[in-house]
Short mmCIF file of C-alpha atoms in Angstrom, two decimals:
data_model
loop_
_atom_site.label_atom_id
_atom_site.label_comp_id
_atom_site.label_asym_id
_atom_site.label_seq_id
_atom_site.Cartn_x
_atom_site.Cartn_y
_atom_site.Cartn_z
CA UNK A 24 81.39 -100.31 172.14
CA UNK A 25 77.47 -99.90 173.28
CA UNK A 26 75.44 -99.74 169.91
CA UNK A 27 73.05 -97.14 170.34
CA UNK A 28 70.78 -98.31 166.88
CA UNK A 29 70.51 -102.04 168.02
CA UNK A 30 70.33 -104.10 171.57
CA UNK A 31 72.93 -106.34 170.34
CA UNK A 32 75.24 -106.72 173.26
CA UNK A 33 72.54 -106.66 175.59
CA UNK A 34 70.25 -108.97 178.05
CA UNK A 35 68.27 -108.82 180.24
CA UNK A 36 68.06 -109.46 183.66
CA UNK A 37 65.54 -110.00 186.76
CA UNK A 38 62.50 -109.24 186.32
CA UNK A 39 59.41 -109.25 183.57
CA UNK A 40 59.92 -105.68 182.66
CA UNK A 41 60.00 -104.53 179.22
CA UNK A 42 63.19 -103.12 176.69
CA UNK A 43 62.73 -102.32 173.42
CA UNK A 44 64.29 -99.57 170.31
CA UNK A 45 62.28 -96.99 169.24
CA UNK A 46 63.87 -94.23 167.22
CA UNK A 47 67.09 -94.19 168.64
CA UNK A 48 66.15 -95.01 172.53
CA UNK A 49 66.05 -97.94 174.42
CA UNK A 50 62.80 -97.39 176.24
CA UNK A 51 61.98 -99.77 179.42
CA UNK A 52 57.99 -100.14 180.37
CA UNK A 53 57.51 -101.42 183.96
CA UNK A 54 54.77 -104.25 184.17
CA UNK A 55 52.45 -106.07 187.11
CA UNK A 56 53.94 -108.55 189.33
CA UNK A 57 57.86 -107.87 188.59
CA UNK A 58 60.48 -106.97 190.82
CA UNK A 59 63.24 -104.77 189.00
CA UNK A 60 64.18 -105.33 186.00
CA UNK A 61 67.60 -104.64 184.12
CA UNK A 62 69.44 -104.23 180.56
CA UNK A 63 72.94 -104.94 180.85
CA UNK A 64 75.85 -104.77 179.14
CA UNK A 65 77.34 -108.65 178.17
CA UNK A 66 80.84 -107.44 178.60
CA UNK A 67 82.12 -106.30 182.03
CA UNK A 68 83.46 -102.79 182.32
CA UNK A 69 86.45 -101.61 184.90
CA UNK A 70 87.39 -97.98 184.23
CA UNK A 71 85.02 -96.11 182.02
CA UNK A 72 83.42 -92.87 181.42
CA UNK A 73 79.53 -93.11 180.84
CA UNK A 74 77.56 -90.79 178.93
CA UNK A 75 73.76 -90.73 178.15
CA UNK A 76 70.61 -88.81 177.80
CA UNK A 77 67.53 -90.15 179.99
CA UNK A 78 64.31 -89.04 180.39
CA UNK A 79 61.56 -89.90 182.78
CA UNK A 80 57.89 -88.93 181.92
CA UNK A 81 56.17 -89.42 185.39
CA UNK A 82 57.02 -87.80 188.76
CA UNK A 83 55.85 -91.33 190.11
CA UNK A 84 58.87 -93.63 188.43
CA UNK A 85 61.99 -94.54 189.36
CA UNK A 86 64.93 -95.80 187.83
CA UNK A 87 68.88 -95.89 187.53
CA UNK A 88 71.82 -97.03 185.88
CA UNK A 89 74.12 -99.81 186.99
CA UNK A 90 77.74 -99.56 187.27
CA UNK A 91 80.32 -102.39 188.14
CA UNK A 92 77.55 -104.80 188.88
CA UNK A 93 76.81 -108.78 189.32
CA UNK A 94 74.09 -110.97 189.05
CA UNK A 95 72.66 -113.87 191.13
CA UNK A 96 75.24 -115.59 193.45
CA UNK A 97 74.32 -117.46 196.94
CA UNK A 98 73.30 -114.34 198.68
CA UNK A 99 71.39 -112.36 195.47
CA UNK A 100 69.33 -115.23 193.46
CA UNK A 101 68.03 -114.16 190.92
CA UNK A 102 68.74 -110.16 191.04
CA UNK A 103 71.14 -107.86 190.14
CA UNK A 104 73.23 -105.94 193.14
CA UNK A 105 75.99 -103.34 192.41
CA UNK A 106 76.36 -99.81 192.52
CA UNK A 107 73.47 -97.68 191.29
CA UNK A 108 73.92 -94.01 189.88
CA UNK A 109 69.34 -92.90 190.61
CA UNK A 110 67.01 -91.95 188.27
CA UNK A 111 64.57 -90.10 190.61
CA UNK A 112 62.04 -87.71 189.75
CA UNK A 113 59.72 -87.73 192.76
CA UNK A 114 59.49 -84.92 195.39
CA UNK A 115 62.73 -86.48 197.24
CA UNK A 116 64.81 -85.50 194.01
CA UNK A 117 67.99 -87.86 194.75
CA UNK A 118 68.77 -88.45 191.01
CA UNK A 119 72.48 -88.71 190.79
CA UNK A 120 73.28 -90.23 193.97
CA UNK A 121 74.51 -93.67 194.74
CA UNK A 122 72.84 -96.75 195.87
CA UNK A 123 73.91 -100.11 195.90
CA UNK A 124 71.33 -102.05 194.76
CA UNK A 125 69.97 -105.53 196.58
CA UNK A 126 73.19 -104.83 199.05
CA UNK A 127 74.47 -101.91 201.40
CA UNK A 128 71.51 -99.48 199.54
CA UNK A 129 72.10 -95.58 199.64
CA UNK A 130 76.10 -94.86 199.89
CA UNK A 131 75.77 -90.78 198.71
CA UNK A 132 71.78 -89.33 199.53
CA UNK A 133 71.49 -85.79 197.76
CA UNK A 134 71.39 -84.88 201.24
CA UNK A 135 75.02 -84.21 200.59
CA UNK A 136 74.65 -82.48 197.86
CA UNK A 137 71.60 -80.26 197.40
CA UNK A 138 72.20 -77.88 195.01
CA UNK A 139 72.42 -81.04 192.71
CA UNK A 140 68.71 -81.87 193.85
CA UNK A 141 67.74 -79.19 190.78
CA UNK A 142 69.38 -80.64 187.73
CA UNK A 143 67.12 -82.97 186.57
CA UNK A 144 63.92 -82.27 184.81
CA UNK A 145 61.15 -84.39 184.44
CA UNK A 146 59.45 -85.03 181.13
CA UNK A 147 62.84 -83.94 179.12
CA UNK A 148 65.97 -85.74 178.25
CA UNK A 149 68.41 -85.18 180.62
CA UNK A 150 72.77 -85.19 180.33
CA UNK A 151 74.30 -88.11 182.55
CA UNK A 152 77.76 -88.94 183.54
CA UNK A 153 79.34 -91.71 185.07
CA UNK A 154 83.04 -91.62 185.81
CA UNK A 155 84.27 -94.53 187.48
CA UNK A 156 88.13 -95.05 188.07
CA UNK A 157 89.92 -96.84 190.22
CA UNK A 158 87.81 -96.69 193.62
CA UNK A 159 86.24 -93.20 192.58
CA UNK A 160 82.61 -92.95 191.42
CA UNK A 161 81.70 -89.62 189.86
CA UNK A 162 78.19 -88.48 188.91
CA UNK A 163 77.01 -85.10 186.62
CA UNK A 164 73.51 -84.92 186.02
CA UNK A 165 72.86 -81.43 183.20
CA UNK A 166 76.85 -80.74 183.74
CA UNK A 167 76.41 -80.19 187.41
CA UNK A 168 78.55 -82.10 189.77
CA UNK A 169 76.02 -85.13 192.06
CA UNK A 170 78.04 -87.05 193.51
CA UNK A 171 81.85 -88.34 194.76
CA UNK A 172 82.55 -91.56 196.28
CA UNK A 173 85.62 -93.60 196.65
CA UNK A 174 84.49 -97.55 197.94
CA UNK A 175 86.76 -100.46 197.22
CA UNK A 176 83.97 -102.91 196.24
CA UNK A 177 83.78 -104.06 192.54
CA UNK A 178 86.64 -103.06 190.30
CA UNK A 179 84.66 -104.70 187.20
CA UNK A 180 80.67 -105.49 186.41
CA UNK A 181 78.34 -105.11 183.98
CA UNK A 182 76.52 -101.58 182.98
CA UNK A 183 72.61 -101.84 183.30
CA UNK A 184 69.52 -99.99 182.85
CA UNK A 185 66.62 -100.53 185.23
CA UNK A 186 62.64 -100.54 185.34
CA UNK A 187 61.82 -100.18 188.55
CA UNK A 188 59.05 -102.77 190.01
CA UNK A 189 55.44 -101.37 189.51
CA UNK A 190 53.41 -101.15 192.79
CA UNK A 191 51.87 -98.76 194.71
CA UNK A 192 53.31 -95.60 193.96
CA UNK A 193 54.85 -96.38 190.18
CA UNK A 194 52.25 -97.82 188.03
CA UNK A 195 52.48 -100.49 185.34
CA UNK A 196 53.24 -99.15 181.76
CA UNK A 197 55.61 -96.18 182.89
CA UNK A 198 58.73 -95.79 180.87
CA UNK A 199 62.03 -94.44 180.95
CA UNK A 200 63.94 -93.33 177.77
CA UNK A 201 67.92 -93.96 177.14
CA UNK A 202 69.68 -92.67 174.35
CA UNK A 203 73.00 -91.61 173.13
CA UNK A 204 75.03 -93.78 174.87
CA UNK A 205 78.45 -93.65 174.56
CA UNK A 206 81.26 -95.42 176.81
CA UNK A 207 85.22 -95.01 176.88
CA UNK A 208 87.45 -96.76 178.42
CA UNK A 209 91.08 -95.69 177.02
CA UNK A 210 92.71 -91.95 177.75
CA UNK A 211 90.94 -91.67 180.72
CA UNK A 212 91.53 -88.52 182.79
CA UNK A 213 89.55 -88.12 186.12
CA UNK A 214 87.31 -84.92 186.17
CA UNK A 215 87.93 -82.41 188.98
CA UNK A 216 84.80 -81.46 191.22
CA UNK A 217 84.88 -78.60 193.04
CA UNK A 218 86.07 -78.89 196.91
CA UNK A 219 82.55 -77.89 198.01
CA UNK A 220 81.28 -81.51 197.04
CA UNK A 221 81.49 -83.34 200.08
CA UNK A 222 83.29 -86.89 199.48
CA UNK A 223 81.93 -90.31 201.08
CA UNK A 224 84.97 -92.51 201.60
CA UNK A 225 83.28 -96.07 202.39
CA UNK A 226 87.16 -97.09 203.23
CA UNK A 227 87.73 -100.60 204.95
CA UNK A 228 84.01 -100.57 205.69
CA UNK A 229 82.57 -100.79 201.89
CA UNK A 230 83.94 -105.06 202.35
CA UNK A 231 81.18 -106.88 202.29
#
């Protein structure tokens, strides 16, 4: 069960950036000389459905939500890699798609999906879910279908919550709000998406 009144059953990984509670949210705050930053789960999650409201002040952030994911290893020191639902509010407006974070990077642009390029506002809390069974990775950003990927890489992980590095185009001090978090796991049934949502099948080529 993720507690949504206390960060108990949480740590944090990677970088210097900052998590705290305020009224109900966990709110990261991106800082100088950090690379990414995460707040993951301490238990590892296989099949789940992941719901959440997010919100993302500035156009010039970034951030996501990690599903299935790892940390450190021979080939990631020190970072967290896995699959990546984004939190994107710039001009490019990719938020629902998948990346995979420190690894193979974008797996489903909103290129494939444009229509979905309009459901997320900026400066308002915004719906998210994650559906993620079997090989299948689901995303619904306001209710309206992102994106559909089967890949057979990492049947368990960690959830997380990033704060993207500050640099040059995100500055230091910009947050991004999660609240209302709520995770099953038992009695799942896979959501439909409509045929028009074009399916990335990563197949023998998602092994790593």
């Amino acid at each position: 069960m993720i507690r949504n009144n206390s960060l108990h059953g949480w740590k944090k990984l990677g970088g210097g950036g900052l998590f705290v509670l305020e009224n109900g949210a966990i709110v990261g705050t991106s800082v100088v000389d950090s690379v990414n930053t995460f707040l993951v789960t301490e238990k590892e999650y296989g099949d789940f459905v992941l719901e959440l409201d997010v919100m993302i002040k500035s156009e010039l952030s970034n951030s996501g939500i990690q599903t299935r994911s790892h940390f450190g290893g021979s080939q990631h020191a020190g970072k967290v890699y896995g699959r990546q639902m984004e939190i994107d509010p710039s001009n490019r407006k990719w938020t629902g798609g998948i990346y995979d974070e420190e690894r193979r990077e974008w797996l489903y642009p909103l290129t494939l999906n444009v229509p979905a390029k309009e459901a997320f506002s900026v400066g308002k809390y915004n719906h998210v879910k994650i559906e993620c069974i079997g090989n299948e990775m689901k995303t619904w950003i306001n209710h309206v279908p992102a994106a559909y990927l089967k890949d057979p890489v990492d049947r368990t992980g960690f959830i997380g919550l990033q704060v993207h590095a500050a640099g040059d185009v995100e500055k230091p001090g910009t947050k991004v709000y999660f609240k209302n978090i709520r995770i099953k796991t038992t009695g799942l049934v896979p959501e439909k998406m409509s045929a028009q949502i074009q399916v990335v099948d990563t197949g023998s080529s998602g092994k790593l």
